[in-house]
Each structure stands twice: as C-alpha cells, then as structure tokens.
Short mmCIF file of C-alpha atoms in Angstrom, two decimals:
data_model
loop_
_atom_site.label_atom_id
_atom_site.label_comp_id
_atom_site.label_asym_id
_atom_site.label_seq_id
_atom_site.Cartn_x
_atom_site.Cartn_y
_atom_site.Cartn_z
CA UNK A 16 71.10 118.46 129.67
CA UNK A 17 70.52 117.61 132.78
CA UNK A 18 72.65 120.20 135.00
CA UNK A 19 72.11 123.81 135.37
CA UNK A 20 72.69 125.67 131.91
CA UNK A 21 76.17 127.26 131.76
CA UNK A 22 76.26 131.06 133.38
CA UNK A 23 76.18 132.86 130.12
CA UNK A 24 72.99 131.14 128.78
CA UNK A 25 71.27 131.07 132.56
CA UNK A 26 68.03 133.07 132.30
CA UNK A 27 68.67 133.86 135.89
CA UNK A 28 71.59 135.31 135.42
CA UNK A 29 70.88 137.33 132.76
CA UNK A 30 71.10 141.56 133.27
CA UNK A 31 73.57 140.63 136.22
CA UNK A 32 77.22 142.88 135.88
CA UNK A 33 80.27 140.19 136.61
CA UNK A 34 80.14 141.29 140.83
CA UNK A 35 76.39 140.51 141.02
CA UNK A 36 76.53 137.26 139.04
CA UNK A 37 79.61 135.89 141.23
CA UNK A 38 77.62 136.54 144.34
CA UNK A 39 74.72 134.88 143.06
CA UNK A 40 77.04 131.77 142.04
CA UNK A 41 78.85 131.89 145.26
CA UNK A 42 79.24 128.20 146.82
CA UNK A 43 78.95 127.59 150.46
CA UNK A 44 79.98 129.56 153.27
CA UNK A 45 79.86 133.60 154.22
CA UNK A 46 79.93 136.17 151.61
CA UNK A 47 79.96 140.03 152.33
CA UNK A 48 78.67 142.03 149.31
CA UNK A 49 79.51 145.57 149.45
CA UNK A 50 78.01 148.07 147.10
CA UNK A 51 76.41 151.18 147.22
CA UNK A 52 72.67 152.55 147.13
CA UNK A 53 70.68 151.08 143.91
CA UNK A 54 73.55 149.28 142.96
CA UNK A 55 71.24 146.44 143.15
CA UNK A 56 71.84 144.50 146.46
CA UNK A 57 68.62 143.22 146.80
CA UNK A 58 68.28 141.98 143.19
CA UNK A 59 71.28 139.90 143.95
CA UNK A 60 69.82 138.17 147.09
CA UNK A 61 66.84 137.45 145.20
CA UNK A 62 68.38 136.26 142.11
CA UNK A 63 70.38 133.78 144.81
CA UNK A 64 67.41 132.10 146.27
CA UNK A 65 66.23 131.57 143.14
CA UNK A 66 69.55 129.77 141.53
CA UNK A 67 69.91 128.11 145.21
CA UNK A 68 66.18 126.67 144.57
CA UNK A 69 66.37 126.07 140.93
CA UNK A 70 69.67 125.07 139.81
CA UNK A 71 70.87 123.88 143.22
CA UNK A 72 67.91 122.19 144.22
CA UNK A 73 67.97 123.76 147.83
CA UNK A 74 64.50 123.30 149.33
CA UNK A 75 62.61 126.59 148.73
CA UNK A 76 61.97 126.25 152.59
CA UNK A 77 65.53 125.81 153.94
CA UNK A 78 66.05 129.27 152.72
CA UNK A 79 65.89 132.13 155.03
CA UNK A 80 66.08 136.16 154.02
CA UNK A 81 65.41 138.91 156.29
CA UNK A 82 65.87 142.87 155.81
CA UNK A 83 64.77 145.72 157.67
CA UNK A 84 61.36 146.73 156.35
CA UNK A 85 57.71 145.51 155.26
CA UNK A 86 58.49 147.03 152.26
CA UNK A 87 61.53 145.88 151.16
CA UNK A 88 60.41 142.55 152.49
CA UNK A 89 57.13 143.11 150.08
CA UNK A 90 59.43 143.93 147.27
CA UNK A 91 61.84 140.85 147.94
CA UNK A 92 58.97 138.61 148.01
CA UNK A 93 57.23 140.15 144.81
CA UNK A 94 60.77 139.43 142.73
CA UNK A 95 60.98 135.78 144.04
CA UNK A 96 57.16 135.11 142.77
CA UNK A 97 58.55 136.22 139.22
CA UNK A 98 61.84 134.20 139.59
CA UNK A 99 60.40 130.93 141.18
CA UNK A 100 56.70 130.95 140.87
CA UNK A 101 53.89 129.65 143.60
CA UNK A 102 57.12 127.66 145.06
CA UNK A 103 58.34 131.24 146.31
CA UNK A 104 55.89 131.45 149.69
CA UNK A 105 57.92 128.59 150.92
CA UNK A 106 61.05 130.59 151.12
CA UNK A 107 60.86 132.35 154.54
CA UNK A 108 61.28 136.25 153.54
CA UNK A 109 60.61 138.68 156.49
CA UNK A 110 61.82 141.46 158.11
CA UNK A 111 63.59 140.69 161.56
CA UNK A 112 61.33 141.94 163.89
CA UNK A 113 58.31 139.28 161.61
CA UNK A 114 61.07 136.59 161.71
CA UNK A 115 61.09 136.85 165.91
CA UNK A 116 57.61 137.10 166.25
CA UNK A 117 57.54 133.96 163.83
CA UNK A 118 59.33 131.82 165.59
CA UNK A 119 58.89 133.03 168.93
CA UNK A 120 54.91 131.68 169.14
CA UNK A 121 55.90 128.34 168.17
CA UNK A 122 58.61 128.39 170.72
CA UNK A 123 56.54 130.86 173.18
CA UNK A 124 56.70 128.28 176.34
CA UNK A 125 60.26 128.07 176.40
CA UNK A 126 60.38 132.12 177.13
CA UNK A 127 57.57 132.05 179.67
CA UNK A 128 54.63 133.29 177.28
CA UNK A 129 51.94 131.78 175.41
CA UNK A 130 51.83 131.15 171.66
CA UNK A 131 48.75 133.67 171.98
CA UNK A 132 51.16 136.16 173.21
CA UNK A 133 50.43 140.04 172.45
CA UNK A 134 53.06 142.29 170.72
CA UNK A 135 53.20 145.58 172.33
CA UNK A 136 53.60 148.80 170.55
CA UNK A 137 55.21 152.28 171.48
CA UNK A 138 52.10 153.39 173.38
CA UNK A 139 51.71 150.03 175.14
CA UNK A 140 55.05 149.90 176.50
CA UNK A 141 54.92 153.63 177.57
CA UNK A 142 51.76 152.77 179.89
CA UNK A 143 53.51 149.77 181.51
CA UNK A 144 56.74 151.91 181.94
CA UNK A 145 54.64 154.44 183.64
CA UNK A 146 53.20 152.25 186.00
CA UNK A 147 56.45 150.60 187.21
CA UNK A 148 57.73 153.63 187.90
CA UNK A 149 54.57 155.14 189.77
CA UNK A 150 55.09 151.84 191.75
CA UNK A 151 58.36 152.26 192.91
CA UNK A 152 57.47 155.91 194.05
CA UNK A 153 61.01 157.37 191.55
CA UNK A 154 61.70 160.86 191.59
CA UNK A 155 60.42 163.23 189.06
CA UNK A 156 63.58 163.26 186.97
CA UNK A 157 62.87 159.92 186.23
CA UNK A 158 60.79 160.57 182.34
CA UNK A 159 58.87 157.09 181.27
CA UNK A 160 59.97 158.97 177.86
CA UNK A 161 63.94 158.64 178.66
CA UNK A 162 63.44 155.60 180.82
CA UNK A 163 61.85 153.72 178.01
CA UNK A 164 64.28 154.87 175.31
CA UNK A 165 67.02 153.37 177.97
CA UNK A 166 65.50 150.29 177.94
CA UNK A 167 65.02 150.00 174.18
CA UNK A 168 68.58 150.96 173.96
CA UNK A 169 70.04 148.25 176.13
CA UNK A 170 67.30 145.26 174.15
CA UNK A 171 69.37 146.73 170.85
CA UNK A 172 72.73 145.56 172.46
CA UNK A 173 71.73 142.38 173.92
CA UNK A 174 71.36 143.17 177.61
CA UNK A 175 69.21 142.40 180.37
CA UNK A 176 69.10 144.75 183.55
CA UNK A 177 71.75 143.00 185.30
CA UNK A 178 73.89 144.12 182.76
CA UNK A 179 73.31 147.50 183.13
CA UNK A 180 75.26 149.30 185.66
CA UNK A 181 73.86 150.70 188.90
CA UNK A 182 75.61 153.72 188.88
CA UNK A 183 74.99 155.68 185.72
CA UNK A 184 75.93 158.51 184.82
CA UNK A 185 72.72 160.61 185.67
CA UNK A 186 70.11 160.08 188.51
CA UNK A 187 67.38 158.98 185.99
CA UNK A 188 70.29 155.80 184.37
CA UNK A 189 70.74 154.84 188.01
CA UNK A 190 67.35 153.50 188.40
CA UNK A 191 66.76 152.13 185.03
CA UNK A 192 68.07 148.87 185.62
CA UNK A 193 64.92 147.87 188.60
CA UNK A 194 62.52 149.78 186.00
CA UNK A 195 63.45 147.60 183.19
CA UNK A 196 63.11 144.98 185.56
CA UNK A 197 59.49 145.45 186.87
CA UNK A 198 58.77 146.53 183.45
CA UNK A 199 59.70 142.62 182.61
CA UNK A 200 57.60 141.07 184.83
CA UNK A 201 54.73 143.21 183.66
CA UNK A 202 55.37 141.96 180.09
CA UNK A 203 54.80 138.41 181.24
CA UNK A 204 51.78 139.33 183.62
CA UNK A 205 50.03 140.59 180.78
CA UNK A 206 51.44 137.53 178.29
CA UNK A 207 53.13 140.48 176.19
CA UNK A 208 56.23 141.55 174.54
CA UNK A 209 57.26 144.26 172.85
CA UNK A 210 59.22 145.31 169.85
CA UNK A 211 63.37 144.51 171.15
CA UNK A 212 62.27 141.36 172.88
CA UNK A 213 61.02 139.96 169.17
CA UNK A 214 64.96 140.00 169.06
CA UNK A 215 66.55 139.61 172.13
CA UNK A 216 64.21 136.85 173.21
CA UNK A 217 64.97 134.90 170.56
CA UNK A 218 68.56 135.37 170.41
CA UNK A 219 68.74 134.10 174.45
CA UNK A 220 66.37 130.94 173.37
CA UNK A 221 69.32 129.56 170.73
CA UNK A 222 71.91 130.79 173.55
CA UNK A 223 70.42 128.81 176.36
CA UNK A 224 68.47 125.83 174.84
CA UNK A 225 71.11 123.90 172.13
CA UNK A 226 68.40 121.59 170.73
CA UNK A 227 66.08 125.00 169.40
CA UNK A 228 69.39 126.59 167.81
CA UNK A 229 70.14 123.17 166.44
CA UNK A 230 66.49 122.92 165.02
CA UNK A 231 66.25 126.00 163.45
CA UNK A 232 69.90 125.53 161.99
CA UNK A 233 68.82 122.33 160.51
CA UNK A 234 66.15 124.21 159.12
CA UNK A 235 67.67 127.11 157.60
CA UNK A 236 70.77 126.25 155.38
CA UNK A 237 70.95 129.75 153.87
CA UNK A 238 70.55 132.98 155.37
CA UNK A 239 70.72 135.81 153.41
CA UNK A 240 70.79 139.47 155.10
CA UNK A 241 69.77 142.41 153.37
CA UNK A 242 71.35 146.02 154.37
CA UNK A 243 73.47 143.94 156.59
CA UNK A 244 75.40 146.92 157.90
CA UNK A 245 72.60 148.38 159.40
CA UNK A 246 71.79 145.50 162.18
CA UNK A 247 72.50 145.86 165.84
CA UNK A 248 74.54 144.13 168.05
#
C-alpha cells in the first residue's frame, strides 16, 4: 500500500518491452543501454526520472539529463511534464552546451569572467580570431577559417594551447597554439566565451577546485546521458 506498485501493475511502466523496463528499474550505479535508432532510448531515460522521482522518492532536482540538442531536450522535457507534472521543471534537462552555460555564470569568478559573461557565436569568434592573427603579423597561409576550426578541434579533446604541439604538421598548425592563445585572452578582455569553452571550462573548474566538483556531485545523484556515444572526449 504504501510502496511502489509491483512492475506489472506500474502505470509507468506500462508499453515498456522487458530491456526498457529493466533499465528504467535499474538500482544504483552505471548502466550502458545500447539500442538502435527509434528503439526508444529516450523514452527510457524519461520513464527513469520519473520512477526515480515517484517511486524512489529522488528529489526531482537531484536529477540531471543532458543530450545533444534543443530539440530533443524540448521533447525530453515535454514527456517528463506528462509523467511527473509541474514537479518536472525541477529536474535539470538540457543539452550540454545549456548545462555549461548554466553552471558556468554561477561559478563565472572562479574562471576569470563575470556571471554577465557573453556567449560568443561562430561569427564572433571568427572576428576575434582575425584580429589575433592580424596582430601577430602570420603569414597568409595562416586562414582564421582553418585556424579557428583548429582551435575548436583541440576545446573538443580537452586541450589548452600548451598542449598542442609546436611543430605541426603544416605551417598554418605550427602557429595555432600562440593564436589560440591570444585568442584566450581576448575572450576574457571582452568578458566572453564561446561555444567549446561552455565545456572545457567547466570540466577544468571540477578538475582544479575539489569543493565545486564536490558541490555539484552532491547535487546531482543521477545523471542520465542521452545519445551517449556521440560525446567528445
């Protein structure tokens, strides 16, 4: 009476095949669910915040999911208003990139910026990419257009210019590690950062400062990734 109802009378778990409904039961701990397109991945990781809220009692806000796209973040978050009601905007349900930004302006002194910080786009990051190089007077070879896609490159694996190498393989590599540079210090000048420091910003806060990972692990008990084979490093 006063538990959760057994599985094959849950209303939550009803329409889910025998895979879906052991993910959604799973206890603590990781869990990899592999499955193909429209097999109904996402209907799972809904269906899991809901039981974790509402027959596991797991604070709606303690619950953290994050995908890949404004859409399928819309989507997630339009399923968990059907499953759990008004209760549902307390679950944190982004996409990654909304998830850095998130955190990053209540953390935004600890990485040099204020919480007013701007988010630069393509077009923005392109102009200050222009100018560093102008500044440093590179050769022609040296595209903003390659230069930038360089840069973007090494944010997606984690590294900083000093751990790029100095002697690429082409003239243009060779000097991207001082261009990503200045381009950094132009990014704070102008209290700005753009699209692969929403990640890699954050991911060197929890490196560096203990007591922010801690927090935010306190904070959120369950993570749940959607399309999880498509993140980077």
């Amino acid at each position: 009476i006063f538990g959760p109802p057994p599985p094959e009378n849950d209303p939550l778990l009803q329409g889910l095949n025998d895979a879906q409904r052991a993910a959604v039961l799973h206890g603590d701990g990781p869990l990899l669910v592999l499955a193909g397109a429209g097999s109904g991945k996402t209907r799972v990781i809904t269906h899991r915040v809901a039981y974790l809220a509402l027959r596991r009692n797991v604070a709606p806000w303690r619950i953290l999911a994050v995908t890949f796209t404004n859409k399928a973040a819309g989507e997630m978050r339009s399923r968990l208003l059907q499953l759990l009601g008004p209760v549902a905007a307390s679950c944190q349900v982004s996409t990654f990139h909304a998830l850095g930004a998130s955190l990053l302006r209540r953390e935004a002194e600890k990485i040099g910026l204020t919480k007013s910080f701007v988010i630069f786009d393509e077009s923005d990051s392109m102009q200050l990419i222009r100018r560093a190089i102008r500044e440093m007077d590179l050769p022609e070879g040296v595209t903003p257009q390659l230069v930038r896609m360089r840069i973007d490159q090494a944010k997606n694996e984690g590294k900083r210019p000093s751990d790029l190498p100095v002697n690429g393989i082409d003239r243009c590599d060779r000097y991207v590690p001082a261009v990503y540079e200045r381009y950094e210090e132009l990014l704070r000048q102008a209290n700005a950062i753009d699209f692969g420091g929403l990640l890699l910003e954050l991911v060197d806060l929890f490196k560096r400062d203990e007591s922010v990972l801690e927090h935010y692990r306190e904070r959120f008990r369950y993570v749940l990734v959607d399309e999880f084979q498509d993140t980077n490093p």
